[in-house]
Structures are given as C-alpha cells and as structure tokens.
mmCIF file of the C-alpha atoms, coordinates in Angstrom:
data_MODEL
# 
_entry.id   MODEL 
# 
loop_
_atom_site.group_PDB 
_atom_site.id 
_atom_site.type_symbol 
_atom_site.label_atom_id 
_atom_site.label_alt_id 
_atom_site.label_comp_id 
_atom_site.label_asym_id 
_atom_site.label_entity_id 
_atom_site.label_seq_id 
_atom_site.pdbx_PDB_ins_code 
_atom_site.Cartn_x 
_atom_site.Cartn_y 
_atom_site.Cartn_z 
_atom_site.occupancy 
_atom_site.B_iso_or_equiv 
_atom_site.pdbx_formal_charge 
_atom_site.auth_seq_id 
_atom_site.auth_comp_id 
_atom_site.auth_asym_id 
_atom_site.auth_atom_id 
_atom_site.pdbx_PDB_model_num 
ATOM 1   C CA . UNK A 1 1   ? 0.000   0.000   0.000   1.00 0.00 ? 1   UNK A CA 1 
ATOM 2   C CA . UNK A 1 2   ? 1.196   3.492   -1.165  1.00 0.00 ? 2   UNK A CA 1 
ATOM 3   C CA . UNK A 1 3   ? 1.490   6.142   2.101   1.00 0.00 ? 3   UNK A CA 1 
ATOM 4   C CA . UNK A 1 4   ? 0.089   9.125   1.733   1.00 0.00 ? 4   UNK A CA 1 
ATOM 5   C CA . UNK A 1 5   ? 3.505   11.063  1.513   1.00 0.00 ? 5   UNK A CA 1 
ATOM 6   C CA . UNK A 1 6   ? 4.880   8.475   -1.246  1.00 0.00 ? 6   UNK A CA 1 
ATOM 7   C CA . UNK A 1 7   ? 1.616   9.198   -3.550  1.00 0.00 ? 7   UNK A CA 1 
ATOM 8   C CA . UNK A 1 8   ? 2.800   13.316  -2.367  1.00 0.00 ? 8   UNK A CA 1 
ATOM 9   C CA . UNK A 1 9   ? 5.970   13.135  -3.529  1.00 0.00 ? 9   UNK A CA 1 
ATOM 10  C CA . UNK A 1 10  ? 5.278   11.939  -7.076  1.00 0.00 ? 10  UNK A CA 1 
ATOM 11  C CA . UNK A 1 11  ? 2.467   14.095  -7.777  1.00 0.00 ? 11  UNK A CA 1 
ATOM 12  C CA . UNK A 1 12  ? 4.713   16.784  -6.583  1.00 0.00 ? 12  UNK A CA 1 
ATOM 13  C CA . UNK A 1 13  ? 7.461   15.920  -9.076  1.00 0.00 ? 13  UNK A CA 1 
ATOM 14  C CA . UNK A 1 14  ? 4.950   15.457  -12.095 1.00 0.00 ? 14  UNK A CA 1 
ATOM 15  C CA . UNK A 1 15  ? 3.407   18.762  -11.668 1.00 0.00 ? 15  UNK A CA 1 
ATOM 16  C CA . UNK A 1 16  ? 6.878   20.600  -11.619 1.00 0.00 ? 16  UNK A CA 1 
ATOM 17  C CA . UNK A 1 17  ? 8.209   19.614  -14.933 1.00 0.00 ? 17  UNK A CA 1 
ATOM 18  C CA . UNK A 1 18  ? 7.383   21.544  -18.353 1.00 0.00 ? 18  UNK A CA 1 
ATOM 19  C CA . UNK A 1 19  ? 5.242   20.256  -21.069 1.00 0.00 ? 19  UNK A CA 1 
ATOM 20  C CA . UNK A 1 20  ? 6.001   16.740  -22.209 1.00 0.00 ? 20  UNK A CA 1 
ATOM 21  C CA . UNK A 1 21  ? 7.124   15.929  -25.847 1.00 0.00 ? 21  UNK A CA 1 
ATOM 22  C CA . UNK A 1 22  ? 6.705   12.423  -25.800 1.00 0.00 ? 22  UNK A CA 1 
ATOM 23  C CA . UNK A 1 23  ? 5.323   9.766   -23.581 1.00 0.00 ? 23  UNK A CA 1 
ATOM 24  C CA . UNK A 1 24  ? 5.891   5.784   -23.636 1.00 0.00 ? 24  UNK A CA 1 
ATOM 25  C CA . UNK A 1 25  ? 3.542   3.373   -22.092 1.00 0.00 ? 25  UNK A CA 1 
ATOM 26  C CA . UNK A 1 26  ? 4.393   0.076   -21.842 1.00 0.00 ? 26  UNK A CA 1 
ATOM 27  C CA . UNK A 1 27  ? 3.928   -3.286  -19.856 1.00 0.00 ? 27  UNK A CA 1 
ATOM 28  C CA . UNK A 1 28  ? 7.767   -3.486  -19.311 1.00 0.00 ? 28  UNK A CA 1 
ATOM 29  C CA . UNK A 1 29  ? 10.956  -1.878  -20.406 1.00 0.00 ? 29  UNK A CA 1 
ATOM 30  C CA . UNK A 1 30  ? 13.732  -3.008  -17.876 1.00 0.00 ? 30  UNK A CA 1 
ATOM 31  C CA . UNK A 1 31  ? 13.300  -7.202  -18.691 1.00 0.00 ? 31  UNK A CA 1 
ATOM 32  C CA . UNK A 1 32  ? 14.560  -9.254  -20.909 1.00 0.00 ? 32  UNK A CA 1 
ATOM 33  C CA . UNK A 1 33  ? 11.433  -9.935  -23.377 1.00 0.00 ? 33  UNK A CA 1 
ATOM 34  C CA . UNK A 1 34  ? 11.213  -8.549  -26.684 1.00 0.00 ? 34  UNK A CA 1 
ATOM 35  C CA . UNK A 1 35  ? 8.746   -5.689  -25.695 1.00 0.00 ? 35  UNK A CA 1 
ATOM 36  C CA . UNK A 1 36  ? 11.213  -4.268  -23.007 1.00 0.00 ? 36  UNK A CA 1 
ATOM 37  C CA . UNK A 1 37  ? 13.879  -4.156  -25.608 1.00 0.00 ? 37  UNK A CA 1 
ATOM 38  C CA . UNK A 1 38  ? 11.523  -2.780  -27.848 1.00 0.00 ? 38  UNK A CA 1 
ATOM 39  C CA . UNK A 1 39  ? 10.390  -0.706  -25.440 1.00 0.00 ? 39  UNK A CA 1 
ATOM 40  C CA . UNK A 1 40  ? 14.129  0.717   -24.409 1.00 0.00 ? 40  UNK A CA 1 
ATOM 41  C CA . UNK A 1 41  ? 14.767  1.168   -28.128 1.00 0.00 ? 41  UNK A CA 1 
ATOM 42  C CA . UNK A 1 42  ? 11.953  3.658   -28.085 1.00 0.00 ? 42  UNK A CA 1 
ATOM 43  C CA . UNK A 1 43  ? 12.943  5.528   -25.137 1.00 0.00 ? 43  UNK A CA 1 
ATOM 44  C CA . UNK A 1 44  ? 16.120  6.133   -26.152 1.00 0.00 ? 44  UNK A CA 1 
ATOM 45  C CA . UNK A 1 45  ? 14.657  8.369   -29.579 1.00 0.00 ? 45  UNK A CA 1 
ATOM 46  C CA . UNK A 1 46  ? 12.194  10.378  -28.271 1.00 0.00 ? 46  UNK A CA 1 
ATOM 47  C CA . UNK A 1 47  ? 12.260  13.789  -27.839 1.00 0.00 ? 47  UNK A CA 1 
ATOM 48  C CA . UNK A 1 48  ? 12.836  15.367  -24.213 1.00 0.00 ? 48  UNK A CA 1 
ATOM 49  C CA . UNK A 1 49  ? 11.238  16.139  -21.913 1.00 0.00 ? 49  UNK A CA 1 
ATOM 50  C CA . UNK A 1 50  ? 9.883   12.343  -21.942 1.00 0.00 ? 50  UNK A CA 1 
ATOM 51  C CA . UNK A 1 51  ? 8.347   9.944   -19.602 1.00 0.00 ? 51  UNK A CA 1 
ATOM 52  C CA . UNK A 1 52  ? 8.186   5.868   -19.574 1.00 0.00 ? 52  UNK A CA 1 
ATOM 53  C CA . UNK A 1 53  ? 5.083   5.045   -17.838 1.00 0.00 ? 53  UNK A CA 1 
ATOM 54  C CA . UNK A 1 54  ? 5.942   1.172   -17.059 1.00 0.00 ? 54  UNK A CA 1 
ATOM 55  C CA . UNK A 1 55  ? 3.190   -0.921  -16.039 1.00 0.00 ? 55  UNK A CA 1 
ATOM 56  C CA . UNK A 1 56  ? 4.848   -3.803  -14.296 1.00 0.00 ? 56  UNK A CA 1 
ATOM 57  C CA . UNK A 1 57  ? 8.240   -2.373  -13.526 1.00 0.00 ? 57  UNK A CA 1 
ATOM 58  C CA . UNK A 1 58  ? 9.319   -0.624  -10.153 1.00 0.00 ? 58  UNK A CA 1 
ATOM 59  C CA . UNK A 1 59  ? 11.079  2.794   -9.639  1.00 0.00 ? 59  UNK A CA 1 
ATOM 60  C CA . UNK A 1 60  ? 14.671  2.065   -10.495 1.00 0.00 ? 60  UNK A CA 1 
ATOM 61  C CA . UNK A 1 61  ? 17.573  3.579   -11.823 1.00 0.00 ? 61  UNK A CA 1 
ATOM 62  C CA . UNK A 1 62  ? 17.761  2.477   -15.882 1.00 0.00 ? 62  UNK A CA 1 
ATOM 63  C CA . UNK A 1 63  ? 19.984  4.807   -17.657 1.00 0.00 ? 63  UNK A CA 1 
ATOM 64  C CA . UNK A 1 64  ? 17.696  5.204   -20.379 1.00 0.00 ? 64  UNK A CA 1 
ATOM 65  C CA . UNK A 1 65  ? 17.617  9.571   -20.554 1.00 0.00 ? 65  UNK A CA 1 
ATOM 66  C CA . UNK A 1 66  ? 13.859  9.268   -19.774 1.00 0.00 ? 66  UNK A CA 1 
ATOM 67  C CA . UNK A 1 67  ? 12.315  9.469   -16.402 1.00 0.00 ? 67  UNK A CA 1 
ATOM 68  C CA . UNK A 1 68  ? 10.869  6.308   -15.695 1.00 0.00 ? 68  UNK A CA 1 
ATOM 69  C CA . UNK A 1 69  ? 8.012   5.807   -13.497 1.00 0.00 ? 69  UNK A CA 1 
ATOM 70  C CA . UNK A 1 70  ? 7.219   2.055   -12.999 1.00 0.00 ? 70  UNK A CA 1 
ATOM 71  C CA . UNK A 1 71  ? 3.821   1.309   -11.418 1.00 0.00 ? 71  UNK A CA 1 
ATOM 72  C CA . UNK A 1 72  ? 5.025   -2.419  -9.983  1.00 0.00 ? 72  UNK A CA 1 
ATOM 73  C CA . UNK A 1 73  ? 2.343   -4.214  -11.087 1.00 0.00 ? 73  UNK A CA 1 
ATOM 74  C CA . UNK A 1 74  ? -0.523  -1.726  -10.043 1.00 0.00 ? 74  UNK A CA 1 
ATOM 75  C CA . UNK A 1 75  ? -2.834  -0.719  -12.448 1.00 0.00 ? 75  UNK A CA 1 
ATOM 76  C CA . UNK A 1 76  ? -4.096  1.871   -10.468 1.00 0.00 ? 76  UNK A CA 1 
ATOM 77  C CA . UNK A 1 77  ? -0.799  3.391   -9.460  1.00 0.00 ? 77  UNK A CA 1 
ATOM 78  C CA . UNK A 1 78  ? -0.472  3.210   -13.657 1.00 0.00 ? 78  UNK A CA 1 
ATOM 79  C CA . UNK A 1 79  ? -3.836  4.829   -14.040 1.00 0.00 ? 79  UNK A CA 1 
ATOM 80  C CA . UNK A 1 80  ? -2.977  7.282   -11.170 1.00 0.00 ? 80  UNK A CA 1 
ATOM 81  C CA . UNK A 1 81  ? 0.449   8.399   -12.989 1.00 0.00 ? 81  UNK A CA 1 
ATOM 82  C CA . UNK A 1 82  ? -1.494  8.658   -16.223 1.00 0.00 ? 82  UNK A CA 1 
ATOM 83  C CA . UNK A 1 83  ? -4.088  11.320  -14.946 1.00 0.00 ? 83  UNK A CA 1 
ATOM 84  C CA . UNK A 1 84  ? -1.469  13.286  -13.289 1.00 0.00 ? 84  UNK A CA 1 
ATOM 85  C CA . UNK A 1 85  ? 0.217   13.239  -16.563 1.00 0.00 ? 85  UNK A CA 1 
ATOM 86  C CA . UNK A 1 86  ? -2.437  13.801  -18.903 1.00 0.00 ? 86  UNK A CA 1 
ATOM 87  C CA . UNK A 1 87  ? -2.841  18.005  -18.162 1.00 0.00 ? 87  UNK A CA 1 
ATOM 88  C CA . UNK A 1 88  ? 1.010   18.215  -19.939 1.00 0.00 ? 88  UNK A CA 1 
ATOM 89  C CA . UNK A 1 89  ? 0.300   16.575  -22.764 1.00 0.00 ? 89  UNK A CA 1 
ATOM 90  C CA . UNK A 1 90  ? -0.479  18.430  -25.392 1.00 0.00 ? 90  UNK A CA 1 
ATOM 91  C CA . UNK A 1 91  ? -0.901  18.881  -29.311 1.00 0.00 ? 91  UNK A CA 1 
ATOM 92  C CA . UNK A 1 92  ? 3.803   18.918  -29.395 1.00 0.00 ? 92  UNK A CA 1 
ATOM 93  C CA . UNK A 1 93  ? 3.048   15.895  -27.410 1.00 0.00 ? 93  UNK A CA 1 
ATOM 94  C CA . UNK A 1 94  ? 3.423   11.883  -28.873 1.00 0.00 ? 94  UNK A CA 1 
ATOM 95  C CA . UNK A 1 95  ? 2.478   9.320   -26.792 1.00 0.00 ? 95  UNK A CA 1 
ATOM 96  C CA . UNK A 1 96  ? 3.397   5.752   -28.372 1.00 0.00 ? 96  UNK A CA 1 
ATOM 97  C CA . UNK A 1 97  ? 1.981   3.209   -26.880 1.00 0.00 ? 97  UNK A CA 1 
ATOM 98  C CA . UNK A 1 98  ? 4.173   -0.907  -27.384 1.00 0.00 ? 98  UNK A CA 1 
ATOM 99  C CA . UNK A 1 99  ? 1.103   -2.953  -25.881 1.00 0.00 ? 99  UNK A CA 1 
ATOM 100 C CA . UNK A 1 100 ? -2.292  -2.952  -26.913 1.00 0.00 ? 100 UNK A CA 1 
ATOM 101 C CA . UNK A 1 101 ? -3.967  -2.906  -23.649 1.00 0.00 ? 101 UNK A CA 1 
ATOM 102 C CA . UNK A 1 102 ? -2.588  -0.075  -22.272 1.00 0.00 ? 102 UNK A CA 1 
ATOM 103 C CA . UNK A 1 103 ? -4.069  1.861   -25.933 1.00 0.00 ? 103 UNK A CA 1 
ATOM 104 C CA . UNK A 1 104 ? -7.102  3.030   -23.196 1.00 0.00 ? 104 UNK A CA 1 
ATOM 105 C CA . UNK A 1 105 ? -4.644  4.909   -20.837 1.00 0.00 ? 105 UNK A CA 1 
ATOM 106 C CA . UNK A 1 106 ? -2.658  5.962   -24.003 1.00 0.00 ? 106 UNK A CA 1 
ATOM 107 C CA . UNK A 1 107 ? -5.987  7.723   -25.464 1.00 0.00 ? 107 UNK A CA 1 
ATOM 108 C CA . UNK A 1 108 ? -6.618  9.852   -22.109 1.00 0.00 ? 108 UNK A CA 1 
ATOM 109 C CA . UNK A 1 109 ? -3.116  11.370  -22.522 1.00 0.00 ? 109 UNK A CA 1 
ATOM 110 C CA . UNK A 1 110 ? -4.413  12.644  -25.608 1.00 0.00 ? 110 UNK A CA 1 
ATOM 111 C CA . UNK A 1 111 ? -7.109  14.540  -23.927 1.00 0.00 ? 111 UNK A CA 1 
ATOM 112 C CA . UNK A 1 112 ? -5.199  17.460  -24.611 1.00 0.00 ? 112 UNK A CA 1 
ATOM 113 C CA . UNK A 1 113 ? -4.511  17.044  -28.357 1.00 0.00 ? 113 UNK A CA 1 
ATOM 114 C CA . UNK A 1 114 ? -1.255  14.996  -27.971 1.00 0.00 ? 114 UNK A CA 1 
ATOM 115 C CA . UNK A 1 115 ? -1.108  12.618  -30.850 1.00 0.00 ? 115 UNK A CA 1 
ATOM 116 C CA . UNK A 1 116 ? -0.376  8.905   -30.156 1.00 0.00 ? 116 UNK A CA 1 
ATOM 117 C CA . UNK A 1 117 ? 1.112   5.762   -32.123 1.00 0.00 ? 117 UNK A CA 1 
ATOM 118 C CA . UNK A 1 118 ? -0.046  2.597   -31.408 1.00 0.00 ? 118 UNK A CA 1 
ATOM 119 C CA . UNK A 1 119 ? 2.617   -0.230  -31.916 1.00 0.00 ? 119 UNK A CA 1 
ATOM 120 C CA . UNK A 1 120 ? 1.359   -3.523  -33.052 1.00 0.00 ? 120 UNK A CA 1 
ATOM 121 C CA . UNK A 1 121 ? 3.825   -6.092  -31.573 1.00 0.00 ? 121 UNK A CA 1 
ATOM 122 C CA . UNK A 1 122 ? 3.370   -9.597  -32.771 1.00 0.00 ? 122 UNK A CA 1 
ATOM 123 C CA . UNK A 1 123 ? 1.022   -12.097 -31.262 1.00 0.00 ? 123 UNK A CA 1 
ATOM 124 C CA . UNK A 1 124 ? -0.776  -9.877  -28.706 1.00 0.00 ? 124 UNK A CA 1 
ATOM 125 C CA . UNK A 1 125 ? -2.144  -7.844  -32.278 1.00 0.00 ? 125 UNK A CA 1 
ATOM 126 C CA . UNK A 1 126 ? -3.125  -10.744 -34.059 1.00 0.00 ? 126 UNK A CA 1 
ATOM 127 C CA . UNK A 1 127 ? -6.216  -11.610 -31.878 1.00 0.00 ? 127 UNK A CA 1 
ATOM 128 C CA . UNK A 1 128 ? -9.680  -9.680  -31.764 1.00 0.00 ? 128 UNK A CA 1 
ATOM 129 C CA . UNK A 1 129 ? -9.718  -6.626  -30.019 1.00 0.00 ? 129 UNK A CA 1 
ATOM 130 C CA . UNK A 1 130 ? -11.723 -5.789  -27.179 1.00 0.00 ? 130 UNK A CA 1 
ATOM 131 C CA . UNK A 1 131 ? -14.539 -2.572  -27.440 1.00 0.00 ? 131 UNK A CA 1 
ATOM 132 C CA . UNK A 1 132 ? -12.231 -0.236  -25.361 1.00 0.00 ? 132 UNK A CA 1 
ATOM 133 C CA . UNK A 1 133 ? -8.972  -1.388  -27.764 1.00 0.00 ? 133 UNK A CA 1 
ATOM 134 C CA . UNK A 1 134 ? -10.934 -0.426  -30.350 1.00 0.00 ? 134 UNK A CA 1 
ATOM 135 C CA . UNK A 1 135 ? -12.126 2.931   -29.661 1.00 0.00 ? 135 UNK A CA 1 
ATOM 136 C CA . UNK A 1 136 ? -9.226  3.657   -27.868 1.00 0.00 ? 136 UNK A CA 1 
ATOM 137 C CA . UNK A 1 137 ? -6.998  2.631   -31.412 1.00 0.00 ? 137 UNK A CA 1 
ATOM 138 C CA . UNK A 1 138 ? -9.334  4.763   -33.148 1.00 0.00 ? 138 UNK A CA 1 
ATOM 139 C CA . UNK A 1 139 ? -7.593  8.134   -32.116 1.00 0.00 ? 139 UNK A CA 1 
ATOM 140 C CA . UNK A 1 140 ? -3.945  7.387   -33.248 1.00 0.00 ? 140 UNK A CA 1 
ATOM 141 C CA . UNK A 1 141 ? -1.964  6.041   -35.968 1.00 0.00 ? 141 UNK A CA 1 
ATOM 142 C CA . UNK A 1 142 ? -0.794  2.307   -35.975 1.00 0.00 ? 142 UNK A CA 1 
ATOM 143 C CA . UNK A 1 143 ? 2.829   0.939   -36.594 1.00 0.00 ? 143 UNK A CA 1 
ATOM 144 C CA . UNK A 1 144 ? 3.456   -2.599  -37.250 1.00 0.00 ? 144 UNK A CA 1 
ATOM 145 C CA . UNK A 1 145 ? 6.751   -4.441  -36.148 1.00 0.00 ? 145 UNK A CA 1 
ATOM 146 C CA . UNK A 1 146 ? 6.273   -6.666  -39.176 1.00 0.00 ? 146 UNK A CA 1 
ATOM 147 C CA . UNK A 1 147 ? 4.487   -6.500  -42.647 1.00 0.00 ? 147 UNK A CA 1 
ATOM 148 C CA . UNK A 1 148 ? 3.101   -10.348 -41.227 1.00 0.00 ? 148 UNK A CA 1 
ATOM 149 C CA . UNK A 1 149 ? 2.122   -8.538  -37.785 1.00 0.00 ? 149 UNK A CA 1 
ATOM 150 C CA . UNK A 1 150 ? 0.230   -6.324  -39.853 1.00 0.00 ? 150 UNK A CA 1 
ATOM 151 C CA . UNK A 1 151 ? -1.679  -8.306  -42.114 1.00 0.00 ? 151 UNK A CA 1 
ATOM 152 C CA . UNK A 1 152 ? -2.900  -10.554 -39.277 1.00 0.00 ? 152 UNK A CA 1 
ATOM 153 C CA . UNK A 1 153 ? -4.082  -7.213  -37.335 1.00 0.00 ? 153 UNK A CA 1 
ATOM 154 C CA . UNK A 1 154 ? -6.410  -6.794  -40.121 1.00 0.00 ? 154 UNK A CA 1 
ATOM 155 C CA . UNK A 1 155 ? -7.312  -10.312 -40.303 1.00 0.00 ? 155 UNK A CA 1 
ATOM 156 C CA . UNK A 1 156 ? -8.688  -10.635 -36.917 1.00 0.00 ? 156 UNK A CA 1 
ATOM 157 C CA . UNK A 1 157 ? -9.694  -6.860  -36.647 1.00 0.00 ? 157 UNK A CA 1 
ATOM 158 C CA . UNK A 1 158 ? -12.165 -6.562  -40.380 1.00 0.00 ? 158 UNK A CA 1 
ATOM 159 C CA . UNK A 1 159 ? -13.391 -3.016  -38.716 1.00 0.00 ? 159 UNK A CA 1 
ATOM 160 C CA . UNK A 1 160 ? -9.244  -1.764  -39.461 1.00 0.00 ? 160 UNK A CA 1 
ATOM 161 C CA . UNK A 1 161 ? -9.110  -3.807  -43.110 1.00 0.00 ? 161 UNK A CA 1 
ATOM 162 C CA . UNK A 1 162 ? -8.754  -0.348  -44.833 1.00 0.00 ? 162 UNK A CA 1 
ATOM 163 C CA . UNK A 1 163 ? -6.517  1.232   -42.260 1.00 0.00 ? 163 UNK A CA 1 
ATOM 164 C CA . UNK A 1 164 ? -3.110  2.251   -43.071 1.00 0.00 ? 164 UNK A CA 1 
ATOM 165 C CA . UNK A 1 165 ? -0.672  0.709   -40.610 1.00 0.00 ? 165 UNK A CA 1 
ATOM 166 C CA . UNK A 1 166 ? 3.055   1.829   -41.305 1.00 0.00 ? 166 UNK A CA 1 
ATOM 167 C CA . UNK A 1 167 ? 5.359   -0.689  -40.745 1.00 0.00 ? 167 UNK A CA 1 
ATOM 168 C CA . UNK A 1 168 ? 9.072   -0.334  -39.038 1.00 0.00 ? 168 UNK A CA 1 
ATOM 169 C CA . UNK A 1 169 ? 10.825  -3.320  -38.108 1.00 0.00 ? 169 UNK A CA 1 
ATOM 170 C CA . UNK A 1 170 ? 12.558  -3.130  -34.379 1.00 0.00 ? 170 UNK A CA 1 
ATOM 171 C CA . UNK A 1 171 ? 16.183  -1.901  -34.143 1.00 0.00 ? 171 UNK A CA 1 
ATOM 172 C CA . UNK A 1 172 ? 15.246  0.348   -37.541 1.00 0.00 ? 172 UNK A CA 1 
# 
C-alpha cells in the first residue's frame, strides 16, 4: 500500500516539470522480453522532456535519458500516474503506446490534443480486439513491427481492413 507522503511526492514531481514531448507506455521496459527491448529502443529516440510510464516495472535507476516511473504491477498506481500526466500533454506531445492494452490509458493522454502511435507487436495484435482497444486505437496512428504482424491485425480486426498501418521493423 502506497502512504500518503509516497503518492505526495510523485504528484509533486509530475506537476513541476514543463510540457512533455513524448510519452511511452508500456507493460515493461527493464526485462529481458522482446517488448522491453523494444520498449528501451523507443525511449532512447524520443524527444525530451519524456516519460516511460511502465506498467509492471518498479522505480529504479535504468539509464535510459527518460524518467521512468514504474507502477510495480498496479494498475491503479499506472492509471494514477497517467491522470497526473495527462494536463502536460499536449498537441507537441506523442504518446506511443508498445502494448495494446494499455491503448485506453494511451488515449486519455491525448485529452489534450497529444497525438499517439499505437505499436502492433506480434502475437498480442493478431487476436480480436476488445470494445475499449478499439475505440481507444481509433484516435492514433498504428505501426506494425512486421508487414506479417500487420496483415494478421487486419485479419482478426475486419473493422481496421482499410486502415493504413506503417510498418518499421525493431532496431530500424
């Protein structure tokens, strides 16, 4: 359970920093699997000032030049850091967004007019989306890791059959 002061203290340090010019969410980006590396890869191009919201990681030093906030596993501590982020994002904002189910929280940092990329990653895009996925992917663009990744999107979404999805393959 957070203490009062702990929940202070980070609210405190969102509210103090400038306008944000980009934003990551994603499940992980300190382990070992390929959508932390992704992940890292990300946070090491975007524009400062930038935040890694991390769903299951903790607070921990990374070395990645983004301020990481890792939510341990909470969803509501996630939830909590997205709110408190969502007034400084606006329209110089991206958020990009490496896991499908966090494309609900990556739509209310848009609030503002921040624009967001979804990033389809392999199996986790190939299978049908849920309502909130799919209004929540109607508000961005969508990147593919793979041409395949892509095509099987479409195939299991028919609603995004005529949607452009750019494709970039990791480490490009």
């Amino acid at each position: 359970r957070l203490s009062g002061r702990r929940c202070h203290g980070v609210r405190d340090r969102l509210s103090m920093t400038p306008r944000l010019r980009s934003v990551l969410l994603t499940p992980n980006i300190l382990g070992i699997d390929g959508v932390s590396c992704l992940s890292r890869q990300v946070a090491r191009a975007l524009p400062a000032p930038s935040i890694v919201l991390s769903l299951h990681d903790d607070q921990a030093p990374h070395g990645l030049g983004a301020t990481v906030l890792g939510a341990s596993g909470l969803r509501c501590r996630f939830l909590r850091d997205v709110a408190q982020l969502a007034p400084r994002c606006g329209s110089e904002t991206i958020v990009i967004c490496v896991h499908l189910h966090l494309a609900p929280a990556a739509r209310l940092l848009a609030w503002h007019g921040a624009r967001i990329i979804f990033v389809l990653c392999g199996i986790e895009a190939w299978v049908p989306l849920r309502p909130v996925e799919r209004w929540a992917l109607g508000g961005g663009a969508l990147v593919a890791i793979s041409e395949h990744t892509a095509a099987r999107f479409k195939s299991a979404n028919p609603r995004f059959a005529g949607t452009d999805i750019g494709v970039c393959h990791p480490g490009l």
